[in-house]
Amino acid sequence: MEHTGLWILLITVCTFPEINGQKVEMDDGKWGYVGSKVDLRCRFINSSPPVKISQVTWQKLVNGTKQNVAIANPSLGVSVAPPYRDRVAFKNGAVRRRTPNLEDTTISFSSLRLTDEATYICEYTTFPAGNRENTVNLTVYVRPKTQMTLSTPTLVARSSNLKTPVATCISANGKPPGTIRWEARVPGEVTTREYRNPDGTFTVQSDYILVPSKETHRETLTCVTSYNEEVYTDSVTLDIQYEPEVTVDGYDGNWYLNRENVQLNCQADANPAVSLYQWRLINGSIPSNAEIRDNVLIFKGPVTLDLQGTYVCDATNSIGTRSAFVEVSIIEKPLPQIATADFISVIALLLAAGVLMGITITVLVLKIRSSKDNSSNNSPSRKPSQPTRKKPGDDIQHSGQFYEELPNTADYVSYRLACNKDDYPEPYSPPLSFLPQQPYHSSQTIPATSSSSNTNTLPKNTFAPPSHTTAVFKYPSLPGLSSPPPGVGAYTFPKEQYV
């Protein structure tokens, strides 16, 4: 018997050389939302020569056991199990023919349920190759239901400044769970909790916590829920109830005797609205000529001194009562006032003058900068070097040292005036101008004399302008300075021209 079985196996392998090439193609995984439709693909890749398909069976793997879903048989036709009869069908119409083609047995799931999530097996029974199968995992998602509400029907601003949840956002019965974030202009805290439901879905609840106050009244809170790249938003407007905030106006500080038509107005900001206004006068009673009309206190007739006093307005709503007061003083004569039109005109003129002044200053600054830029552009990049001027005392440093170059004209005049103070008295000193002439040697050699001998030759306090002849420089007689060496002539300088 053992030899007989071995021979049958060898004959089968030799007769069907491509038997190992047969396979069942399916998707790696499929998913869909509850209530939607999804296709589970199953295709048989036959061999050459092909094998005969005896039956195709779809099964659901539940806790390690197989449950039939649908069967396609060439002789018996198509059969669907009762739990799936209304929701599962073979997509290829050729499967339902009298001589069916069973190479493509894709099924369509409609109206998906959470219980449809499982691993599904597509099994081919062939002859003589036997069974071939493959599996696909079906995942079922559930879109959550989002809801946003105020945490409590009534939110009241209290003086205790206690934090309380003011709004709640819920992402219910989702699979997988959604994520929640808040968008709000008012600062607050967020607390989020996640619950797992018995059917495998999740519920996420997030609360927005803050201190209820008048400032947060009518503020909008927006809940943003994200789920599988889908975004849902919902918003609520806070309704915060608070006591009245009261002010009294109408008194302008200019209530004078015999003035007509004066009144006080009681303004209150409250939620809910003020239900009762009450007027009273501290340390007195409301004047008889006053009429109360809800939140307005009207004084009939001319103003008298009896109207002086502190008036109080009490405003009451369902949350509480708040008050405000005003001190009224009566003067004898009206205060001088500037007419509104005149005041506006003055303000307009001042603004216009300021604008004009600003424009003028801007234009002047721009012109000055432009002129500076032009002068800097026109000036040479490099100024010619000028000879260094020497002070008169710099050339007289050592005994026997003489001038090696001609000093500047201005320096020369300063030096000459310093050495011959008596020659040119200040009251008679005329303005001088010096012609730019080059020095030259005098044809006559004049021995140098000291400045002291020169001062003795001229009378004091007299003016004797020099003739227009060549000026001869005389070496001053100073300690440590000797006469010019023999053979050196005296230097001559530019002519002095009196204007």
Short mmCIF file of C-alpha atoms in Angstrom, two decimals:
data_model
loop_
_atom_site.label_atom_id
_atom_site.label_comp_id
_atom_site.label_asym_id
_atom_site.label_seq_id
_atom_site.Cartn_x
_atom_site.Cartn_y
_atom_site.Cartn_z
CA MET A 1 0.00 0.00 0.00
CA GLU A 2 2.81 2.41 0.79
CA HIS A 3 4.35 1.88 -2.64
CA THR A 4 0.94 2.39 -4.33
CA GLY A 5 0.41 5.81 -2.59
CA LEU A 6 3.89 6.97 -3.59
CA TRP A 7 3.24 6.08 -7.24
CA ILE A 8 -0.05 8.03 -7.24
CA LEU A 9 1.71 11.13 -5.84
CA LEU A 10 4.44 10.93 -8.47
CA ILE A 11 1.90 10.53 -11.29
CA THR A 12 -0.07 13.58 -9.99
CA VAL A 13 3.01 15.81 -9.82
CA CYS A 14 4.12 14.79 -13.33
CA THR A 15 0.66 15.18 -14.81
CA PHE A 16 0.03 18.67 -13.26
CA PRO A 17 3.43 20.42 -13.28
CA GLU A 18 1.87 23.92 -12.49
CA ILE A 19 -0.20 22.85 -9.50
CA ASN A 20 1.91 24.92 -7.14
CA GLY A 21 1.22 28.10 -9.21
CA GLN A 22 -2.40 28.36 -8.04
CA LYS A 23 -3.23 31.08 -5.50
CA VAL A 24 -6.07 33.19 -4.10
CA GLU A 25 -5.66 37.00 -4.35
CA MET A 26 -7.24 39.26 -1.71
CA ASP A 27 -6.69 42.74 -0.33
CA ASP A 28 -4.42 43.22 2.69
CA GLY A 29 -7.19 44.91 4.61
CA LYS A 30 -10.47 46.75 4.13
CA TRP A 31 -12.37 49.27 6.22
CA GLY A 32 -15.67 51.09 6.18
CA TYR A 33 -18.02 53.14 8.33
CA VAL A 34 -21.10 51.80 10.01
CA GLY A 35 -23.98 51.94 7.53
CA SER A 36 -21.71 52.15 4.48
CA LYS A 37 -20.87 49.59 1.78
CA VAL A 38 -17.58 47.76 1.24
CA ASP A 39 -16.31 45.16 -1.25
CA LEU A 40 -14.16 42.18 -0.17
CA ARG A 41 -12.16 41.11 -3.20
CA CYS A 42 -11.35 37.41 -3.87
CA ARG A 43 -9.86 36.15 -7.14
CA PHE A 44 -8.50 32.70 -8.03
CA ILE A 45 -5.31 32.56 -10.12
CA ASN A 46 -5.56 29.22 -11.95
CA SER A 47 -2.72 27.10 -13.29
CA SER A 48 -1.96 25.95 -16.80
CA PRO A 49 -3.46 23.49 -17.48
CA PRO A 50 -6.27 24.81 -15.23
CA VAL A 51 -7.73 22.88 -12.37
CA LYS A 52 -11.46 22.46 -11.82
CA ILE A 53 -13.12 24.69 -9.19
CA SER A 54 -15.59 22.62 -7.21
CA GLN A 55 -16.84 25.27 -4.75
CA VAL A 56 -16.06 28.70 -3.23
CA THR A 57 -16.87 29.35 0.43
CA TRP A 58 -16.74 32.68 2.31
CA GLN A 59 -16.30 32.29 6.07
CA LYS A 60 -16.02 34.58 9.08
CA LEU A 61 -13.42 33.79 11.73
CA VAL A 62 -14.90 34.36 15.19
CA ASN A 63 -12.89 33.45 18.28
CA GLY A 64 -10.97 30.78 16.34
CA THR A 65 -14.06 29.18 14.75
CA LYS A 66 -15.33 29.52 11.18
CA GLN A 67 -18.85 30.66 10.35
CA ASN A 68 -20.21 30.36 6.79
CA VAL A 69 -21.21 33.64 5.14
CA ALA A 70 -21.81 32.73 1.46
CA ILE A 71 -21.24 29.71 -0.84
CA ALA A 72 -21.00 29.48 -4.62
CA ASN A 73 -21.32 25.95 -6.17
CA PRO A 74 -21.37 25.19 -9.92
CA SER A 75 -24.19 22.68 -9.46
CA LEU A 76 -26.11 24.04 -6.46
CA GLY A 77 -25.81 27.77 -7.18
CA VAL A 78 -25.33 30.57 -4.65
CA SER A 79 -26.31 30.39 -0.97
CA VAL A 80 -26.00 33.16 1.70
CA ALA A 81 -26.28 32.48 5.44
CA PRO A 82 -29.39 34.01 7.12
CA PRO A 83 -27.56 36.67 9.23
CA TYR A 84 -26.11 38.13 5.98
CA ARG A 85 -28.84 37.32 3.47
CA ASP A 86 -30.04 40.89 3.06
CA ARG A 87 -26.60 42.51 3.18
CA VAL A 88 -24.13 40.20 1.34
CA ALA A 89 -24.07 39.39 -2.37
CA PHE A 90 -21.56 38.18 -4.98
CA LYS A 91 -20.53 41.21 -7.00
CA ASN A 92 -19.74 39.29 -10.24
CA GLY A 93 -22.98 38.39 -12.04
CA ALA A 94 -21.27 35.41 -13.76
CA VAL A 95 -21.25 33.55 -10.46
CA ARG A 96 -25.05 33.35 -10.53
CA ARG A 97 -25.33 31.78 -14.00
CA ARG A 98 -26.25 28.15 -14.76
CA THR A 99 -22.65 27.46 -15.79
CA PRO A 100 -20.92 29.90 -13.46
CA ASN A 101 -17.47 31.42 -13.73
CA LEU A 102 -16.02 31.19 -10.23
CA GLU A 103 -12.61 32.74 -10.76
CA ASP A 104 -13.82 36.13 -9.32
CA THR A 105 -15.97 35.69 -6.21
CA THR A 106 -15.79 39.20 -4.70
CA ILE A 107 -18.63 39.90 -2.25
CA SER A 108 -20.25 43.22 -1.33
CA PHE A 109 -21.14 44.13 2.24
CA SER A 110 -23.86 46.76 2.59
CA SER A 111 -25.17 48.47 5.72
CA LEU A 112 -22.05 47.63 7.71
CA ARG A 113 -22.47 46.90 11.39
CA LEU A 114 -19.99 46.91 14.22
CA THR A 115 -20.40 43.13 14.46
CA ASP A 116 -19.18 42.76 10.88
CA GLU A 117 -15.64 43.65 11.96
CA ALA A 118 -13.64 40.39 11.77
CA THR A 119 -11.26 38.31 9.65
CA TYR A 120 -12.88 36.78 6.53
CA ILE A 121 -11.66 33.68 4.65
CA CYS A 122 -12.14 33.03 0.94
CA GLU A 123 -11.62 29.28 0.33
CA TYR A 124 -11.45 27.58 -3.13
CA THR A 125 -12.04 23.83 -3.41
CA THR A 126 -10.41 22.47 -6.56
CA PHE A 127 -9.86 19.08 -8.15
CA PRO A 128 -7.39 17.51 -7.99
CA ALA A 129 -5.32 20.32 -6.35
CA GLY A 130 -7.36 20.48 -3.17
CA ASN A 131 -8.19 23.65 -1.20
CA ARG A 132 -6.65 27.12 -1.65
CA GLU A 133 -7.56 30.04 0.64
CA ASN A 134 -6.61 33.55 1.75
CA THR A 135 -7.82 36.02 4.41
CA VAL A 136 -8.71 39.71 4.69
CA ASN A 137 -9.30 41.85 7.81
CA LEU A 138 -12.39 44.06 7.79
CA THR A 139 -12.35 47.09 10.14
CA VAL A 140 -15.55 48.95 10.89
CA TYR A 141 -15.38 52.60 11.98
CA VAL A 142 -18.10 54.58 13.74
CA ARG A 143 -18.40 58.33 13.31
CA PRO A 144 -18.98 59.93 16.69
CA LYS A 145 -21.90 62.13 17.50
CA THR A 146 -20.75 65.53 18.74
CA GLN A 147 -22.72 67.66 21.11
CA MET A 148 -21.92 70.90 22.92
CA THR A 149 -23.99 72.35 25.73
CA LEU A 150 -23.74 74.75 28.63
CA SER A 151 -22.70 72.87 31.73
CA THR A 152 -25.53 74.33 33.82
CA PRO A 153 -28.73 76.13 32.78
CA THR A 154 -27.81 79.21 34.82
CA LEU A 155 -24.32 80.66 35.21
CA VAL A 156 -24.06 83.39 37.86
CA ALA A 157 -21.11 85.68 38.47
CA ARG A 158 -20.27 85.55 42.15
CA SER A 159 -17.85 87.57 44.25
CA SER A 160 -16.12 84.39 45.38
CA ASN A 161 -14.34 84.01 42.00
CA LEU A 162 -14.73 80.24 42.05
CA LYS A 163 -13.90 78.34 38.87
CA THR A 164 -16.73 76.28 37.44
CA PRO A 165 -17.41 74.29 34.24
CA VAL A 166 -19.29 76.58 31.88
CA ALA A 167 -19.51 74.43 28.72
CA THR A 168 -19.26 70.71 27.89
CA CYS A 169 -18.29 69.15 24.58
CA ILE A 170 -18.98 65.44 23.94
CA SER A 171 -17.78 63.14 21.15
CA ALA A 172 -20.00 60.11 21.76
CA ASN A 173 -19.91 56.50 20.49
CA GLY A 174 -17.00 56.86 18.13
CA LYS A 175 -14.61 54.20 16.96
CA PRO A 176 -11.77 54.99 17.25
CA PRO A 177 -12.25 57.81 19.79
CA GLY A 178 -12.20 61.40 18.55
CA THR A 179 -10.02 64.25 19.83
CA ILE A 180 -11.39 67.52 21.23
CA ARG A 181 -9.84 70.99 21.40
CA TRP A 182 -11.27 74.41 22.27
CA GLU A 183 -11.18 77.82 20.60
CA ALA A 184 -12.02 80.75 22.88
CA ARG A 185 -10.96 84.35 23.53
CA VAL A 186 -11.49 84.10 27.27
CA PRO A 187 -8.81 82.23 29.24
CA GLY A 188 -9.86 79.01 30.92
CA GLU A 189 -8.91 75.46 31.79
CA VAL A 190 -9.83 72.24 29.97
CA THR A 191 -10.46 68.80 31.47
CA THR A 192 -10.98 65.77 29.17
CA ARG A 193 -12.13 62.21 29.99
CA GLU A 194 -12.52 59.12 27.78
CA TYR A 195 -14.94 56.21 28.32
CA ARG A 196 -15.17 52.81 26.57
CA ASN A 197 -18.71 51.67 25.78
CA PRO A 198 -19.88 48.01 25.88
CA ASP A 199 -20.22 47.83 22.09
CA GLY A 200 -16.57 48.76 21.59
CA THR A 201 -17.08 52.45 20.83
CA PHE A 202 -15.66 55.37 22.83
CA THR A 203 -17.10 58.54 24.32
CA VAL A 204 -14.91 61.58 24.99
CA GLN A 205 -16.11 64.42 27.23
CA SER A 206 -14.30 67.76 27.60
CA ASP A 207 -15.27 70.60 29.99
CA TYR A 208 -14.25 74.26 29.75
CA ILE A 209 -13.68 75.79 33.18
CA LEU A 210 -13.44 79.48 34.09
CA VAL A 211 -14.65 82.08 36.59
CA PRO A 212 -18.07 83.42 35.47
CA SER A 213 -18.01 87.20 35.30
CA LYS A 214 -19.56 90.13 33.51
CA GLU A 215 -16.57 90.21 31.13
CA THR A 216 -17.23 86.64 29.99
CA HIS A 217 -20.92 87.30 29.26
CA ARG A 218 -21.80 86.72 25.59
CA GLU A 219 -18.38 85.24 24.83
CA THR A 220 -18.34 82.39 22.30
CA LEU A 221 -16.75 79.01 22.99
CA THR A 222 -16.06 76.69 20.05
CA CYS A 223 -15.48 72.95 20.36
CA VAL A 224 -13.46 71.35 17.55
CA THR A 225 -13.65 67.55 17.25
CA SER A 226 -11.27 65.70 14.94
CA TYR A 227 -11.94 62.16 13.77
CA ASN A 228 -10.07 60.29 10.98
CA GLU A 229 -9.11 63.54 9.21
CA GLU A 230 -12.68 64.78 9.58
CA VAL A 231 -13.36 67.93 11.60
CA TYR A 232 -16.59 68.87 13.37
CA THR A 233 -17.22 72.21 15.09
CA ASP A 234 -19.91 73.40 17.45
CA SER A 235 -20.25 76.62 19.42
CA VAL A 236 -22.17 78.07 22.36
CA THR A 237 -22.49 81.62 23.68
CA LEU A 238 -22.07 82.09 27.39
CA ASP A 239 -25.00 83.55 29.27
CA ILE A 240 -23.60 84.86 32.54
CA GLN A 241 -25.99 86.49 34.99
CA TYR A 242 -24.64 89.29 37.19
CA GLU A 243 -25.78 92.10 39.45
CA PRO A 244 -26.42 95.58 38.01
CA GLU A 245 -23.51 97.92 37.44
CA VAL A 246 -25.00 101.37 38.05
CA THR A 247 -24.00 104.91 37.01
CA VAL A 248 -25.85 108.23 37.34
CA ASP A 249 -25.48 110.95 34.70
CA GLY A 250 -27.25 114.16 33.80
CA TYR A 251 -25.47 116.44 36.25
CA ASP A 252 -22.89 118.54 34.36
CA GLY A 253 -21.70 120.73 37.23
CA ASN A 254 -23.53 123.75 35.80
CA TRP A 255 -26.85 123.65 37.59
CA TYR A 256 -27.50 127.33 38.32
CA LEU A 257 -30.44 129.17 39.78
CA ASN A 258 -33.52 129.36 37.58
CA ARG A 259 -32.16 126.90 35.06
CA GLU A 260 -34.89 124.85 33.36
CA ASN A 261 -35.21 121.19 32.30
CA VAL A 262 -32.69 119.37 34.45
CA GLN A 263 -32.84 115.67 35.25
CA LEU A 264 -30.80 112.70 36.49
CA ASN A 265 -30.56 109.41 34.62
CA CYS A 266 -29.82 106.07 36.25
CA GLN A 267 -27.99 103.72 33.86
CA ALA A 268 -27.57 100.05 34.77
CA ASP A 269 -25.86 97.17 32.99
CA ALA A 270 -27.36 93.93 34.28
CA ASN A 271 -28.25 90.38 33.27
CA PRO A 272 -31.13 89.77 33.66
CA ALA A 273 -32.41 93.29 33.12
CA VAL A 274 -33.18 95.57 36.06
CA SER A 275 -36.68 95.07 37.35
CA LEU A 276 -36.79 97.97 39.85
CA TYR A 277 -35.24 101.47 40.10
CA GLN A 278 -35.46 103.48 43.33
CA TRP A 279 -34.34 107.10 43.97
CA ARG A 280 -33.48 108.58 47.33
CA LEU A 281 -31.76 111.63 48.77
CA ILE A 282 -29.22 111.15 51.56
CA ASN A 283 -30.17 113.02 54.74
CA GLY A 284 -33.35 114.30 53.15
CA SER A 285 -36.31 113.58 50.95
CA ILE A 286 -36.82 113.94 47.23
CA PRO A 287 -38.00 117.52 46.39
CA SER A 288 -41.71 117.89 45.76
CA ASN A 289 -41.17 119.21 42.24
CA ALA A 290 -39.27 116.02 41.23
CA GLU A 291 -41.00 113.34 39.19
CA ILE A 292 -39.74 109.73 39.00
CA ARG A 293 -40.16 107.95 35.68
CA ASP A 294 -38.61 104.54 36.02
CA ASN A 295 -34.84 105.24 35.89
CA VAL A 296 -35.16 109.04 35.29
CA LEU A 297 -35.55 111.71 38.00
CA ILE A 298 -37.05 114.86 36.41
CA PHE A 299 -37.02 118.23 38.20
CA LYS A 300 -39.91 120.43 37.09
CA GLY A 301 -39.71 124.20 37.12
CA PRO A 302 -36.64 126.38 37.64
CA VAL A 303 -33.68 125.20 39.67
CA THR A 304 -33.63 126.29 43.32
CA LEU A 305 -31.24 125.78 46.18
CA ASP A 306 -33.52 123.04 47.53
CA LEU A 307 -32.21 120.69 44.84
CA GLN A 308 -28.76 120.45 46.43
CA GLY A 309 -27.77 117.14 47.96
CA THR A 310 -26.52 113.59 47.29
CA TYR A 311 -28.88 111.56 45.11
CA VAL A 312 -28.71 107.76 45.13
CA CYS A 313 -30.15 105.33 42.57
CA ASP A 314 -30.75 101.68 43.57
CA ALA A 315 -31.08 99.17 40.71
CA THR A 316 -32.38 95.64 41.41
CA ASN A 317 -32.56 92.45 39.33
CA SER A 318 -33.03 88.79 40.26
CA ILE A 319 -29.33 88.46 41.21
CA GLY A 320 -29.03 91.45 43.53
CA THR A 321 -29.13 95.21 44.10
CA ARG A 322 -26.40 97.74 43.35
CA SER A 323 -26.32 101.53 43.81
CA ALA A 324 -24.70 104.69 42.46
CA PHE A 325 -24.80 108.32 43.65
CA VAL A 326 -24.11 111.86 42.46
CA GLU A 327 -23.45 115.04 44.46
CA VAL A 328 -25.53 117.97 43.12
CA SER A 329 -24.46 121.58 43.83
CA ILE A 330 -26.38 124.70 42.81
CA ILE A 331 -24.51 127.85 41.70
CA GLU A 332 -25.83 131.36 41.25
CA LYS A 333 -24.69 132.08 37.70
CA PRO A 334 -24.00 129.77 34.76
CA LEU A 335 -20.42 128.88 33.98
CA PRO A 336 -18.96 130.27 30.73
CA GLN A 337 -18.90 127.60 28.09
CA ILE A 338 -17.39 127.42 24.65
CA ALA A 339 -19.85 126.57 21.95
CA THR A 340 -19.35 123.15 20.54
CA ALA A 341 -18.99 124.42 16.98
CA ASP A 342 -16.40 127.01 18.01
CA PHE A 343 -14.49 124.44 20.01
CA ILE A 344 -14.40 122.07 17.05
CA SER A 345 -13.23 124.92 14.80
CA VAL A 346 -10.37 125.77 17.16
CA ILE A 347 -9.29 122.15 17.34
CA ALA A 348 -9.41 121.88 13.54
CA LEU A 349 -7.29 125.04 13.12
CA LEU A 350 -4.71 123.78 15.60
CA LEU A 351 -4.49 120.45 13.82
CA ALA A 352 -4.14 122.14 10.44
CA ALA A 353 -1.39 124.42 11.76
CA GLY A 354 0.45 121.44 13.22
CA VAL A 355 0.24 119.53 9.95
CA LEU A 356 1.45 122.56 7.96
CA MET A 357 4.36 123.11 10.33
CA GLY A 358 5.33 119.46 10.09
CA ILE A 359 5.30 119.60 6.28
CA THR A 360 7.40 122.79 6.26
CA ILE A 361 10.02 121.34 8.61
CA THR A 362 10.18 118.17 6.54
CA VAL A 363 10.74 120.13 3.30
CA LEU A 364 13.49 122.27 4.90
CA VAL A 365 15.26 119.22 6.26
CA LEU A 366 15.12 117.51 2.87
CA LYS A 367 16.50 120.63 1.13
CA ILE A 368 19.37 120.92 3.62
CA ARG A 369 20.26 117.28 3.18
CA SER A 370 20.07 117.61 -0.60
CA SER A 371 22.42 120.63 -0.61
CA LYS A 372 24.87 118.80 1.65
CA ASP A 373 24.83 115.78 -0.62
CA ASN A 374 25.44 117.95 -3.69
CA SER A 375 28.35 119.80 -2.08
CA SER A 376 29.91 116.53 -0.96
CA ASN A 377 29.52 115.07 -4.46
CA ASN A 378 31.07 118.16 -6.15
CA SER A 379 34.06 118.45 -3.78
CA PRO A 380 37.27 116.64 -4.85
CA SER A 381 37.88 113.37 -3.15
CA ARG A 382 41.28 114.49 -2.07
CA LYS A 383 42.32 118.00 -1.09
CA PRO A 384 45.80 119.25 -2.15
CA SER A 385 48.28 119.17 0.62
CA GLN A 386 49.16 122.52 2.16
CA PRO A 387 52.52 123.43 3.57
CA THR A 388 52.79 123.19 7.27
CA ARG A 389 52.96 126.53 8.95
CA LYS A 390 55.61 127.14 11.54
CA LYS A 391 55.17 129.30 14.54
CA PRO A 392 57.62 132.17 14.93
CA GLY A 393 59.17 130.62 17.99
CA ASP A 394 59.67 127.22 16.34
CA ASP A 395 62.49 128.48 14.11
CA ILE A 396 64.41 130.01 16.99
CA GLN A 397 65.41 127.01 18.99
CA HIS A 398 69.18 126.69 18.87
CA SER A 399 72.00 129.14 18.51
CA GLY A 400 73.03 129.70 14.90
CA GLN A 401 69.81 128.25 13.39
CA PHE A 402 68.13 130.42 10.75
CA TYR A 403 64.99 130.27 8.67
CA GLU A 404 65.27 127.57 6.07
CA GLU A 405 62.02 128.50 4.30
CA LEU A 406 59.85 131.54 3.94
CA PRO A 407 57.16 131.74 6.69
CA ASN A 408 53.49 132.29 5.88
CA THR A 409 52.44 135.88 5.25
CA ALA A 410 49.99 135.98 8.12
CA ASP A 411 52.55 134.51 10.49
CA TYR A 412 55.05 137.09 9.37
CA VAL A 413 52.74 140.01 10.04
CA SER A 414 51.82 138.58 13.44
CA TYR A 415 55.47 138.19 14.25
CA ARG A 416 56.34 141.70 13.07
CA LEU A 417 53.54 143.24 15.07
CA ALA A 418 54.68 141.31 18.10
CA CYS A 419 58.24 142.60 17.73
CA ASN A 420 57.33 146.19 16.80
CA LYS A 421 54.33 147.02 18.93
CA ASP A 422 55.13 150.72 19.02
CA ASP A 423 55.39 151.05 15.24
CA TYR A 424 51.64 150.50 14.61
CA PRO A 425 49.39 151.85 17.33
CA GLU A 426 45.97 150.16 17.39
CA PRO A 427 43.88 153.37 16.91
CA TYR A 428 45.65 154.12 13.63
CA SER A 429 46.32 150.60 12.30
CA PRO A 430 44.76 150.38 8.84
CA PRO A 431 43.46 147.08 7.40
CA LEU A 432 46.08 145.18 5.48
CA SER A 433 45.88 142.95 2.46
CA PHE A 434 48.75 140.84 1.26
CA LEU A 435 49.36 139.99 -2.34
CA PRO A 436 50.41 136.37 -3.00
CA GLN A 437 53.93 137.07 -4.22
CA GLN A 438 56.95 134.80 -3.99
CA PRO A 439 59.83 136.06 -1.83
CA TYR A 440 62.99 137.05 -3.53
CA HIS A 441 66.47 138.10 -2.51
CA SER A 442 67.20 141.78 -2.28
CA SER A 443 69.88 143.11 -4.55
CA GLN A 444 71.44 144.95 -1.66
CA THR A 445 72.80 143.28 1.34
CA ILE A 446 71.44 144.96 4.44
CA PRO A 447 72.88 143.85 7.71
CA ALA A 448 70.38 142.60 10.19
CA THR A 449 69.62 144.70 13.19
CA SER A 450 67.75 143.92 16.31
CA SER A 451 64.16 144.90 16.88
CA SER A 452 65.14 147.12 19.75
CA SER A 453 67.19 149.41 17.48
CA ASN A 454 64.23 149.59 15.10
CA THR A 455 61.86 150.78 17.79
CA ASN A 456 64.27 153.54 18.76
CA THR A 457 64.30 155.02 15.26
CA LEU A 458 60.54 155.71 15.13
CA PRO A 459 58.67 158.09 17.39
CA LYS A 460 56.01 156.57 19.59
CA ASN A 461 52.29 157.02 18.96
CA THR A 462 52.86 158.18 15.40
CA PHE A 463 51.85 156.47 12.19
CA ALA A 464 54.24 156.43 9.27
CA PRO A 465 53.13 154.07 6.55
CA PRO A 466 56.04 152.43 4.84
CA SER A 467 56.75 153.25 1.27
CA HIS A 468 55.90 150.80 -1.45
CA THR A 469 59.34 149.41 -1.60
CA THR A 470 60.60 145.99 -0.91
CA ALA A 471 60.34 145.06 2.77
CA VAL A 472 63.52 143.71 4.28
CA PHE A 473 63.32 141.16 7.04
CA LYS A 474 65.39 141.99 10.09
CA TYR A 475 66.51 139.32 12.44
CA PRO A 476 65.47 140.04 16.00
CA SER A 477 68.08 140.10 18.63
CA LEU A 478 67.09 137.35 20.96
CA PRO A 479 69.20 135.39 23.38
CA GLY A 480 70.86 132.51 21.66
CA LEU A 481 70.32 133.87 18.15
CA SER A 482 73.35 135.01 16.21
CA SER A 483 73.59 137.15 13.11
CA PRO A 484 73.32 135.55 9.69
CA PRO A 485 76.54 134.05 8.49
CA PRO A 486 78.73 136.00 6.16
CA GLY A 487 77.61 136.08 2.59
CA VAL A 488 73.96 135.40 3.37
CA GLY A 489 71.68 138.19 2.24
CA ALA A 490 68.54 139.34 3.93
CA TYR A 491 65.23 137.82 2.78
CA THR A 492 62.52 140.01 1.35
CA PHE A 493 58.79 139.35 1.70
CA PRO A 494 55.63 140.23 -0.18
CA LYS A 495 54.73 143.84 -0.44
CA GLU A 496 52.26 145.30 2.03
CA GLN A 497 49.39 147.08 0.38
CA TYR A 498 47.25 149.37 2.40
CA VAL A 499 43.63 149.58 1.47
#
